[in-house]
XYZ file of C-alpha atoms in Angstrom:
588
model
C -11.617 -1.310 40.430
C -7.673 -1.093 40.165
C -5.704 -1.845 43.554
C -2.269 -0.456 44.107
C -0.110 -1.037 47.280
C 3.299 0.497 48.689
C 5.156 0.422 51.338
C 7.029 2.991 52.312
C 8.995 5.170 55.645
C 7.718 8.390 55.686
C 9.992 11.208 55.414
C 10.092 13.617 58.767
C 10.778 17.053 57.752
C 11.219 18.276 61.113
C 11.537 15.160 63.875
C 13.318 12.171 63.643
C 10.727 9.481 64.679
C 8.762 8.182 61.509
C 6.023 5.961 60.490
C 5.447 3.348 58.016
C 2.397 3.474 55.972
C 1.107 0.981 53.640
C -1.036 2.681 50.692
C -3.295 1.063 48.805
C -5.388 2.534 46.192
C -9.365 1.093 44.826
C -10.733 2.949 42.154
C -14.355 1.954 40.928
C -14.370 1.924 37.337
C -16.010 1.046 34.209
C -17.763 2.040 30.667
C -15.614 3.120 27.840
C -17.693 6.373 26.577
C -16.910 9.587 24.707
C -19.943 10.503 26.828
C -18.987 9.413 30.394
C -15.659 8.636 32.318
C -13.744 5.940 32.487
C -10.705 4.003 32.833
C -9.624 6.044 36.344
C -7.068 5.082 37.432
C -3.901 5.721 40.259
C -0.212 5.083 40.207
C 2.827 6.558 41.837
C 1.334 6.072 45.601
C 3.232 7.514 48.382
C 2.718 9.762 51.274
C 4.952 12.328 51.821
C 5.365 15.440 55.050
C 4.437 13.828 58.279
C 3.967 16.672 60.446
C 3.994 15.446 64.083
C 2.876 18.804 64.808
C -0.373 18.813 63.238
C -0.761 14.967 63.095
C -1.127 14.609 59.327
C 0.493 12.946 56.419
C 0.157 13.298 52.190
C -1.006 11.003 50.304
C 0.114 11.930 47.194
C -0.676 10.082 43.994
C -0.946 10.406 39.856
C -4.380 10.075 38.915
C -5.834 9.968 35.230
C -8.845 9.145 33.472
C -10.341 8.675 29.653
C -13.839 10.815 28.466
C -14.477 12.666 31.737
C -16.674 15.843 31.020
C -17.986 19.226 32.378
C -20.877 21.183 30.429
C -23.720 23.579 31.227
C -25.834 20.978 33.180
C -23.471 19.083 34.861
C -20.208 16.934 34.949
C -18.933 13.576 36.926
C -16.286 13.506 39.171
C -14.871 11.068 42.069
C -15.420 10.615 45.194
C -12.718 9.917 47.605
C -12.611 8.227 50.751
C -9.690 6.866 52.698
C -9.728 4.247 55.268
C -6.468 3.481 57.875
C -6.133 -0.079 59.365
C -4.111 0.239 63.020
C -3.167 -3.193 63.559
C -5.974 -5.710 62.265
C -8.517 -2.405 62.741
C -9.712 -0.434 59.953
C -11.480 2.491 60.688
C -12.184 5.826 58.199
C -9.482 8.194 57.505
C -10.449 11.677 58.263
C -9.009 14.672 56.113
C -8.225 17.370 57.789
C -9.522 20.762 56.637
C -12.467 21.076 54.354
C -13.569 23.456 51.001
C -12.061 24.477 47.607
C -8.315 22.830 47.089
C -8.035 23.314 51.079
C -4.247 23.545 52.589
C -2.436 20.842 52.131
C -4.206 19.240 48.683
C -3.418 20.210 45.295
C -5.125 18.979 42.087
C -1.099 18.242 40.575
C -0.592 18.871 37.735
C -3.525 19.818 35.847
C -4.453 22.553 36.785
C -7.782 22.246 35.226
C -9.139 20.089 37.696
C -10.593 20.512 41.656
C -10.821 19.386 44.819
C -13.647 19.886 47.232
C -13.939 18.650 50.701
C -17.297 18.798 51.718
C -18.254 19.713 55.648
C -20.645 17.504 57.623
C -21.839 19.420 60.707
C -22.853 17.549 64.091
C -23.618 19.662 66.421
C -20.514 22.755 66.515
C -17.882 19.878 65.139
C -16.985 20.103 61.760
C -15.505 16.872 59.641
C -14.452 16.187 57.048
C -15.094 12.682 55.710
C -13.902 12.839 51.903
C -13.186 14.487 49.123
C -14.451 15.056 45.210
C -12.396 15.718 42.645
C -13.878 16.566 39.043
C -13.037 19.320 35.930
C -13.694 22.493 37.322
C -14.171 24.286 33.874
C -16.329 23.004 30.567
C -14.501 20.347 28.985
C -14.139 16.593 28.033
C -11.770 14.274 27.222
C -8.784 12.850 29.177
C -7.547 13.903 32.409
C -3.910 13.111 33.312
C -2.905 14.793 36.686
C 0.599 14.181 38.516
C 0.987 13.879 42.407
C -2.394 15.044 43.310
C -2.499 15.199 47.422
C -4.517 15.156 50.121
C -4.466 15.781 53.608
C -5.028 12.768 56.008
C -5.280 13.648 59.718
C -4.795 10.933 61.408
C -5.137 12.450 64.900
C -9.158 12.879 64.257
C -8.447 9.781 62.234
C -7.170 8.045 65.834
C -10.369 9.504 68.151
C -12.638 8.648 66.163
C -12.069 4.991 65.029
C -11.263 4.236 69.027
C -7.589 3.439 67.936
C -4.198 4.992 69.023
C -1.497 6.033 66.464
C 1.506 7.990 67.554
C 4.834 8.587 65.834
C 5.958 5.152 65.430
C 2.361 3.248 64.760
C 2.531 1.086 61.163
C -0.638 1.973 59.526
C -2.105 0.809 56.220
C -3.753 3.711 54.474
C -6.752 3.216 51.853
C -7.888 4.829 49.369
C -11.606 4.150 47.998
C -12.770 5.741 44.962
C -16.244 5.880 43.746
C -17.733 7.382 40.578
C -20.194 10.077 40.855
C -22.425 12.522 38.449
C -23.323 15.812 40.081
C -27.412 16.157 39.747
C -27.969 19.533 39.988
C -31.173 21.689 41.674
C -33.721 21.708 39.138
C -37.565 21.452 39.344
C -38.644 18.054 38.295
C -41.523 16.074 37.807
C -42.626 12.595 39.039
C -45.226 10.411 37.820
C -45.914 9.375 34.693
C -49.535 10.619 33.604
C -50.542 7.862 35.531
C -49.410 5.339 33.492
C -47.846 2.835 35.850
C -48.876 1.538 38.781
C -48.931 3.632 41.936
C -47.514 5.971 40.147
C -47.894 10.093 42.274
C -50.565 12.725 40.775
C -52.467 15.492 41.589
C -55.693 13.886 42.399
C -57.873 11.279 42.565
C -59.770 12.443 39.365
C -56.613 13.380 37.476
C -53.475 11.611 35.571
C -50.779 15.366 35.998
C -47.720 14.149 37.511
C -46.605 15.743 40.559
C -44.198 18.746 40.212
C -41.222 19.720 42.727
C -40.415 22.994 42.641
C -38.938 22.981 46.310
C -37.355 21.147 48.792
C -39.846 22.196 51.457
C -42.634 20.388 53.100
C -45.832 18.610 51.297
C -49.150 18.142 52.308
C -50.412 15.162 50.615
C -54.196 15.252 50.483
C -57.175 12.920 49.300
C -57.693 15.954 47.080
C -59.827 14.640 43.542
C -57.949 17.480 41.535
C -54.823 19.946 41.898
C -52.791 18.306 45.017
C -50.815 16.106 46.270
C -52.099 12.382 45.700
C -50.892 9.846 46.732
C -51.405 6.202 44.852
C -50.787 3.102 46.689
C -49.890 -0.285 45.535
C -51.175 -2.215 48.514
C -48.300 -2.940 49.614
C -48.045 -4.161 53.521
C -47.801 -1.219 56.012
C -48.184 0.916 53.145
C -50.466 4.179 53.106
C -53.952 3.557 51.547
C -54.980 5.745 48.376
C -55.740 9.298 48.819
C -53.817 9.013 52.590
C -53.368 12.397 53.793
C -49.720 13.270 55.602
C -46.640 15.356 55.087
C -43.664 14.533 53.868
C -41.137 17.066 56.155
C -39.148 19.649 54.602
C -35.336 17.573 55.989
C -36.774 14.587 53.799
C -34.506 14.599 50.396
C -37.028 15.141 47.326
C -34.707 15.520 44.396
C -35.163 19.091 43.981
C -31.920 20.521 45.612
C -28.703 19.403 44.002
C -27.162 16.623 45.160
C -24.120 13.340 43.594
C -25.230 10.644 43.193
C -23.392 7.380 42.016
C -23.109 6.857 38.433
C -23.268 2.812 38.357
C -24.773 0.257 40.849
C -22.703 -0.833 43.524
C -20.300 -3.690 41.995
C -18.583 -6.442 43.598
C -15.719 -4.682 43.491
C -16.665 -2.203 45.424
C -18.258 -5.085 48.203
C -15.099 -6.922 48.231
C -13.508 -3.681 49.377
C -16.019 -2.994 51.948
C -16.702 -6.437 53.091
C -12.608 -7.493 53.543
C -12.393 -3.941 56.394
C -14.540 -5.384 58.703
C -12.991 -7.395 61.155
C -14.873 -10.623 61.648
C -18.212 -10.451 63.425
C -18.827 -8.061 61.139
C -18.263 -10.051 58.443
C -20.658 -12.611 59.562
C -23.396 -10.250 60.003
C -22.978 -8.864 56.306
C -22.021 -12.512 55.048
C -24.334 -12.730 51.360
C -23.146 -16.012 50.875
C -24.920 -17.253 53.859
C -28.302 -19.628 53.836
C -30.374 -16.237 53.910
C -27.966 -14.551 51.048
C -27.289 -17.205 47.919
C -26.325 -19.729 50.114
C -23.046 -20.654 48.230
C -19.130 -20.114 47.544
C -19.819 -21.287 44.294
C -21.419 -18.686 41.400
C -25.096 -18.232 41.670
C -27.542 -16.002 39.639
C -23.488 -14.925 38.385
C -22.901 -13.521 42.029
C -19.007 -14.745 42.068
C -18.932 -13.640 45.447
C -17.368 -16.157 47.894
C -16.477 -16.129 51.721
C -16.179 -18.739 54.703
C -13.087 -17.301 56.837
C -10.754 -14.385 55.971
C -11.027 -12.188 53.230
C -13.791 -13.151 50.678
C -13.393 -13.323 47.212
C -15.464 -12.929 43.581
C -13.892 -13.254 39.856
C -16.251 -10.759 38.116
C -14.835 -7.451 39.915
C -17.034 -5.294 37.567
C -20.177 -7.397 37.991
C -23.082 -5.694 39.837
C -23.394 -7.052 43.108
C -26.889 -8.495 43.741
C -27.964 -10.375 46.446
C -27.919 -7.378 49.403
C -31.067 -6.978 51.568
C -31.488 -3.447 52.917
C -29.142 -3.450 55.985
C -26.192 -4.544 53.580
C -26.780 -1.247 51.214
C -26.730 0.927 54.382
C -24.157 -0.318 55.951
C -21.736 -0.117 52.468
C -22.943 3.433 51.948
C -22.782 4.285 55.606
C -18.948 3.288 55.714
C -18.391 4.965 52.278
C -19.693 8.332 53.604
C -22.855 8.685 51.683
C -26.578 8.055 51.909
C -29.474 6.186 50.341
C -30.966 7.340 47.931
C -35.307 8.560 48.421
C -37.637 7.155 45.203
C -38.224 10.764 44.848
C -34.691 11.595 43.782
C -34.487 8.537 41.745
C -37.668 9.936 39.652
C -35.118 13.320 39.290
C -31.845 11.341 38.062
C -33.799 9.349 35.371
C -36.133 12.011 33.932
C -33.918 15.639 34.553
C -35.880 18.423 34.421
C -38.190 17.225 31.050
C -41.570 16.792 30.955
C -43.279 13.048 32.233
C -43.740 10.742 29.104
C -46.421 8.169 29.670
C -44.516 4.776 30.455
C -41.168 6.028 29.883
C -38.017 4.275 30.759
C -34.810 6.338 32.676
C -33.534 6.953 28.680
C -36.688 8.695 28.189
C -38.746 6.837 26.711
C -41.077 4.237 26.982
C -38.987 1.402 24.294
C -37.321 -0.664 25.713
C -34.924 -4.244 24.678
C -33.136 -6.256 26.431
C -29.506 -7.174 25.552
C -29.004 -11.535 24.767
C -25.755 -11.375 23.438
C -22.499 -10.631 24.367
C -19.284 -9.035 22.660
C -17.190 -12.007 23.197
C -16.388 -14.280 26.427
C -15.146 -14.690 28.202
C -16.068 -11.192 30.071
C -13.430 -9.360 31.343
C -14.608 -5.747 32.014
C -15.001 -4.878 28.662
C -17.617 -7.063 27.406
C -21.019 -5.012 25.328
C -23.732 -6.668 24.173
C -23.761 -6.918 20.131
C -28.041 -7.200 20.508
C -29.134 -5.039 18.349
C -30.905 -1.609 19.933
C -30.364 -3.056 23.355
C -30.752 -1.152 26.569
C -31.211 -2.974 29.537
C -31.522 -5.972 31.380
C -34.867 -7.242 31.809
C -36.650 -9.885 31.213
C -34.737 -13.538 32.268
C -32.811 -13.169 29.919
C -30.471 -16.245 28.873
C -27.529 -14.638 27.760
C -25.090 -15.956 25.395
C -21.394 -15.742 24.386
C -19.604 -13.773 27.061
C -19.581 -16.703 30.620
C -22.010 -18.721 29.288
C -19.301 -21.806 28.910
C -19.081 -21.887 32.633
C -22.279 -22.844 33.733
C -26.362 -22.372 34.269
C -25.503 -19.760 37.108
C -23.980 -17.467 34.275
C -26.344 -16.861 32.309
C -29.059 -15.437 33.862
C -28.476 -12.108 36.158
C -26.673 -8.751 36.473
C -23.982 -7.587 34.460
C -21.243 -5.279 34.513
C -22.835 -0.803 34.766
C -22.166 0.810 31.704
C -22.362 -1.945 29.389
C -24.842 -0.454 26.817
C -22.613 2.895 26.313
C -20.670 2.848 23.243
C -18.584 5.807 20.771
C -21.683 6.314 19.366
C -23.858 5.734 21.525
C -27.070 8.149 22.286
C -29.092 8.616 25.577
C -31.664 5.811 25.040
C -28.962 3.087 23.311
C -26.743 3.493 26.349
C -29.516 3.308 28.956
C -28.942 6.485 30.667
C -30.756 8.790 32.900
C -30.525 12.574 32.063
C -27.801 13.477 33.887
C -25.792 10.516 32.570
C -26.309 8.099 35.438
C -26.660 4.819 34.387
C -28.233 1.158 34.491
C -32.106 2.984 36.365
C -33.897 0.814 34.597
C -33.204 -3.025 34.872
C -30.328 -5.055 35.703
C -30.660 -5.197 39.629
C -33.753 -3.423 41.625
C -33.025 -0.429 43.718
C -33.251 -0.111 47.697
C -34.353 3.861 48.150
C -36.341 5.435 50.968
C -39.804 5.237 50.532
C -42.497 8.383 50.854
C -45.159 5.506 51.366
C -45.397 4.706 55.249
C -44.421 6.687 58.205
C -40.614 5.489 58.685
C -40.171 5.993 55.746
C -40.698 9.351 55.740
C -39.352 10.187 58.917
C -36.288 9.870 57.121
C -33.319 11.952 58.239
C -30.641 12.319 55.811
C -27.466 12.849 57.433
C -24.584 11.008 55.497
C -22.877 7.999 56.807
C -19.562 8.349 58.973
C -17.453 5.349 57.686
C -18.203 4.024 60.959
C -20.122 0.602 61.771
C -22.454 -0.661 65.154
C -20.072 -1.677 67.369
C -21.945 -3.174 69.894
C -24.314 -5.945 70.121
C -25.284 -6.438 66.437
C -22.748 -5.313 64.673
C -21.168 -4.713 61.571
C -24.667 -2.448 60.675
C -25.251 0.891 59.212
C -25.594 2.954 62.383
C -27.282 6.510 61.659
C -30.266 7.449 63.652
C -32.956 8.709 61.079
C -32.213 6.178 58.173
C -35.076 3.225 57.849
C -34.590 0.416 59.767
C -32.742 1.654 63.062
C -34.588 1.024 65.957
C -35.887 3.885 67.865
C -35.069 2.106 71.530
C -31.972 0.082 70.380
C -31.197 2.310 67.528
C -27.107 1.607 68.637
C -27.213 -1.270 67.422
C -27.926 -0.474 64.056
C -29.911 -0.313 60.933
C -31.066 -4.173 61.588
C -34.710 -3.920 59.511
C -36.138 -2.269 56.243
C -38.993 -0.527 57.745
C -39.049 2.784 55.366
C -36.999 0.795 52.293
C -38.337 0.219 48.911
C -37.504 -0.823 45.558
C -37.173 1.074 42.372
C -36.003 0.387 39.180
C -36.943 -3.596 38.069
C -34.134 -6.129 37.602
C -33.022 -8.608 35.389
C -35.845 -10.920 36.525
C -38.316 -8.561 35.315
C -41.136 -8.050 32.424
C -39.148 -5.500 29.657
C -42.232 -3.954 29.500
C -45.530 -2.874 31.355
C -43.882 -3.397 34.609
C -40.894 -2.054 37.350
C -38.495 -1.179 34.632
C -40.327 2.521 34.421
C -39.394 5.206 36.101
C -42.630 6.253 38.018
C -43.406 2.531 38.375
C -44.398 1.863 42.478
C -45.776 -1.145 42.351
C -42.555 -1.580 45.028
C -41.834 1.534 46.609
C -42.707 0.876 50.141
C -42.194 -3.493 50.162
C -40.817 -4.070 52.920
C -38.027 -7.028 52.783
C -34.933 -7.954 54.820
C -34.188 -11.094 52.824
C -30.802 -10.985 49.856
C -32.345 -11.044 47.182
C -30.916 -12.020 43.799
C -32.207 -9.374 42.017
C -31.789 -6.515 44.378
C -28.544 -4.210 44.799
C -28.455 -0.260 44.774
C -26.523 2.720 44.992
C -25.494 5.996 46.961
C -26.190 9.836 46.642
C -24.533 12.558 48.661
C -26.284 16.332 49.440
C -24.331 19.587 48.243
C -25.914 20.938 51.857
C -26.488 18.251 54.344
C -28.737 18.925 57.592
C -26.587 19.484 60.902
C -26.292 16.336 63.122
C -27.172 17.567 66.660
C -25.249 17.859 69.391
C -24.513 14.993 71.429
C -24.198 15.612 74.759
C -25.397 18.970 75.473
C -28.879 17.792 77.160
C -31.150 19.025 74.294
C -32.979 16.480 72.696
C -32.861 17.433 68.838
C -34.226 15.482 66.186
C -33.632 12.801 65.290
C -31.775 11.935 69.353
C -33.932 10.069 70.920
C -32.065 10.795 74.305
C -29.376 13.419 75.624
C -28.196 12.896 78.702
C -25.315 15.363 78.784
C -22.650 12.631 77.813
C -21.139 10.270 75.344
C -20.757 7.419 77.369
C -21.555 4.152 76.252
C -23.697 1.885 78.441
C -25.712 4.198 80.866
C -28.271 3.840 78.750
C -28.336 6.637 76.159
C -25.483 6.334 73.550
C -22.196 8.248 72.143
C -25.015 9.096 68.837
C -27.426 10.027 71.163
C -29.967 6.934 71.122
C -31.661 4.815 73.984
C -29.508 1.749 74.252
C -30.447 -1.642 74.383
C -30.492 -1.359 78.263
C -32.981 0.223 79.517
C -32.472 3.710 80.499
C -31.270 5.397 83.954
C -33.478 7.368 85.910
C -33.912 10.697 85.037
C -32.401 10.040 81.013
C -33.991 12.310 78.439
């Protein structure tokens, strides 16, 4: 991740008033490969063309990255969101318009690129929470483009964020970019011919995997053959084997197209998120407290330190661990993404290929743990020299790298994309079918389960960049996400019911266990703890569901109330959730 800062007085073309904006550009970049995008950078940041009539300003910058790709199957992209600081308060920055290359945006000098600003619909209101930048036609190699432009709508930014921005307001704009991979609509198999623990299969007497060829409702039955059959791992609260239940059409099954983070969240992304929070929210999300790593020193390779002010870390490119479900949900809400389901994770790993017994994310059942780093210290460019290494697992004690710094540096997660080289294959790079990295090993990924009622009740709208600000603050605030209390949903995601783990981790056996793509040992395990083996990533739907209209006096799922207004403190919150206080008489 790289950061660029520039302070300037915006040029005013019509009126004499001016606004000063400090621009900070932060991009997640890792991975050196001729197959996957890397070395993403932003230079020469400025803000131009402020228009007081439309309350907009242009964010302009030069953009480049190496080894970008687009082929007939899929492509990589950068998901870009804006964060705006007014005084000491950070709020989510809204773009002005949606669509492909909308008015006021520009791909800059490189016309082979395309900008897409997706629309999130809340009732009759359209919101533009970020932008994708990607190649618009088949190609690969280095991308360079000068004067790329995005249009910030600071009127909507102010109204949604509860702040005031006028002509003379000094604001700070932070642009966060996360590398994503487009996952196309495609049928796929979930399950690996009854090889892995609790794998999905078509009947109690069969071993064939589920075949998912639509996003329609799935009726799970207890039949012996020819059905969708649920096999339980026996976690507390999990459906028993043979339980009959329905997975709703709105639950993301992986068939439809979506974008997936190319990498597990890193320390750099976590710091960028954490350091935009207010002090109370930071306390809620602190992973260095007694409930987490319980130290500001390095523990299991996690370098995050925080006591007050801004947190810091010394290994930005390293995958972040010690994330609870609530931590990950808050991060994804802030980034205008959403949690990934366990079915989506199988799709991302396997693609549309036939299931292989006991296979890992790279498509076969062979795995080798990385042991020896290529050099010392770790600088974000390190690789493993271990022959055929493609996973981090087996509680391996590393050599080289940061081993000279002490015992807490030799076991834990590594940087994402570490196995990919200019000559690596899918198997030797440890990549999923579409180019998503580290789906087997490194850290467990927290996912939405199909294994209990709360999980299958998931309503997959995207985060809106706004965390809870009342009572238990600093939480993801999206009703319909697992862990959001039904009657006190306005305080946000405070639990983990409906979530679980997939993919295995650095501290798990390499073979015969949780690293396998279809292993569901912990897919329905509810844990609220911050563990040294847990992290995650997010996704974004291409066609998200429409959010209900809050304040229309119509109770539309997943609303828990709607009293014809969006006023806080009256028993029904501004997100049309029942507030912690008892609802007033007559509230829906």
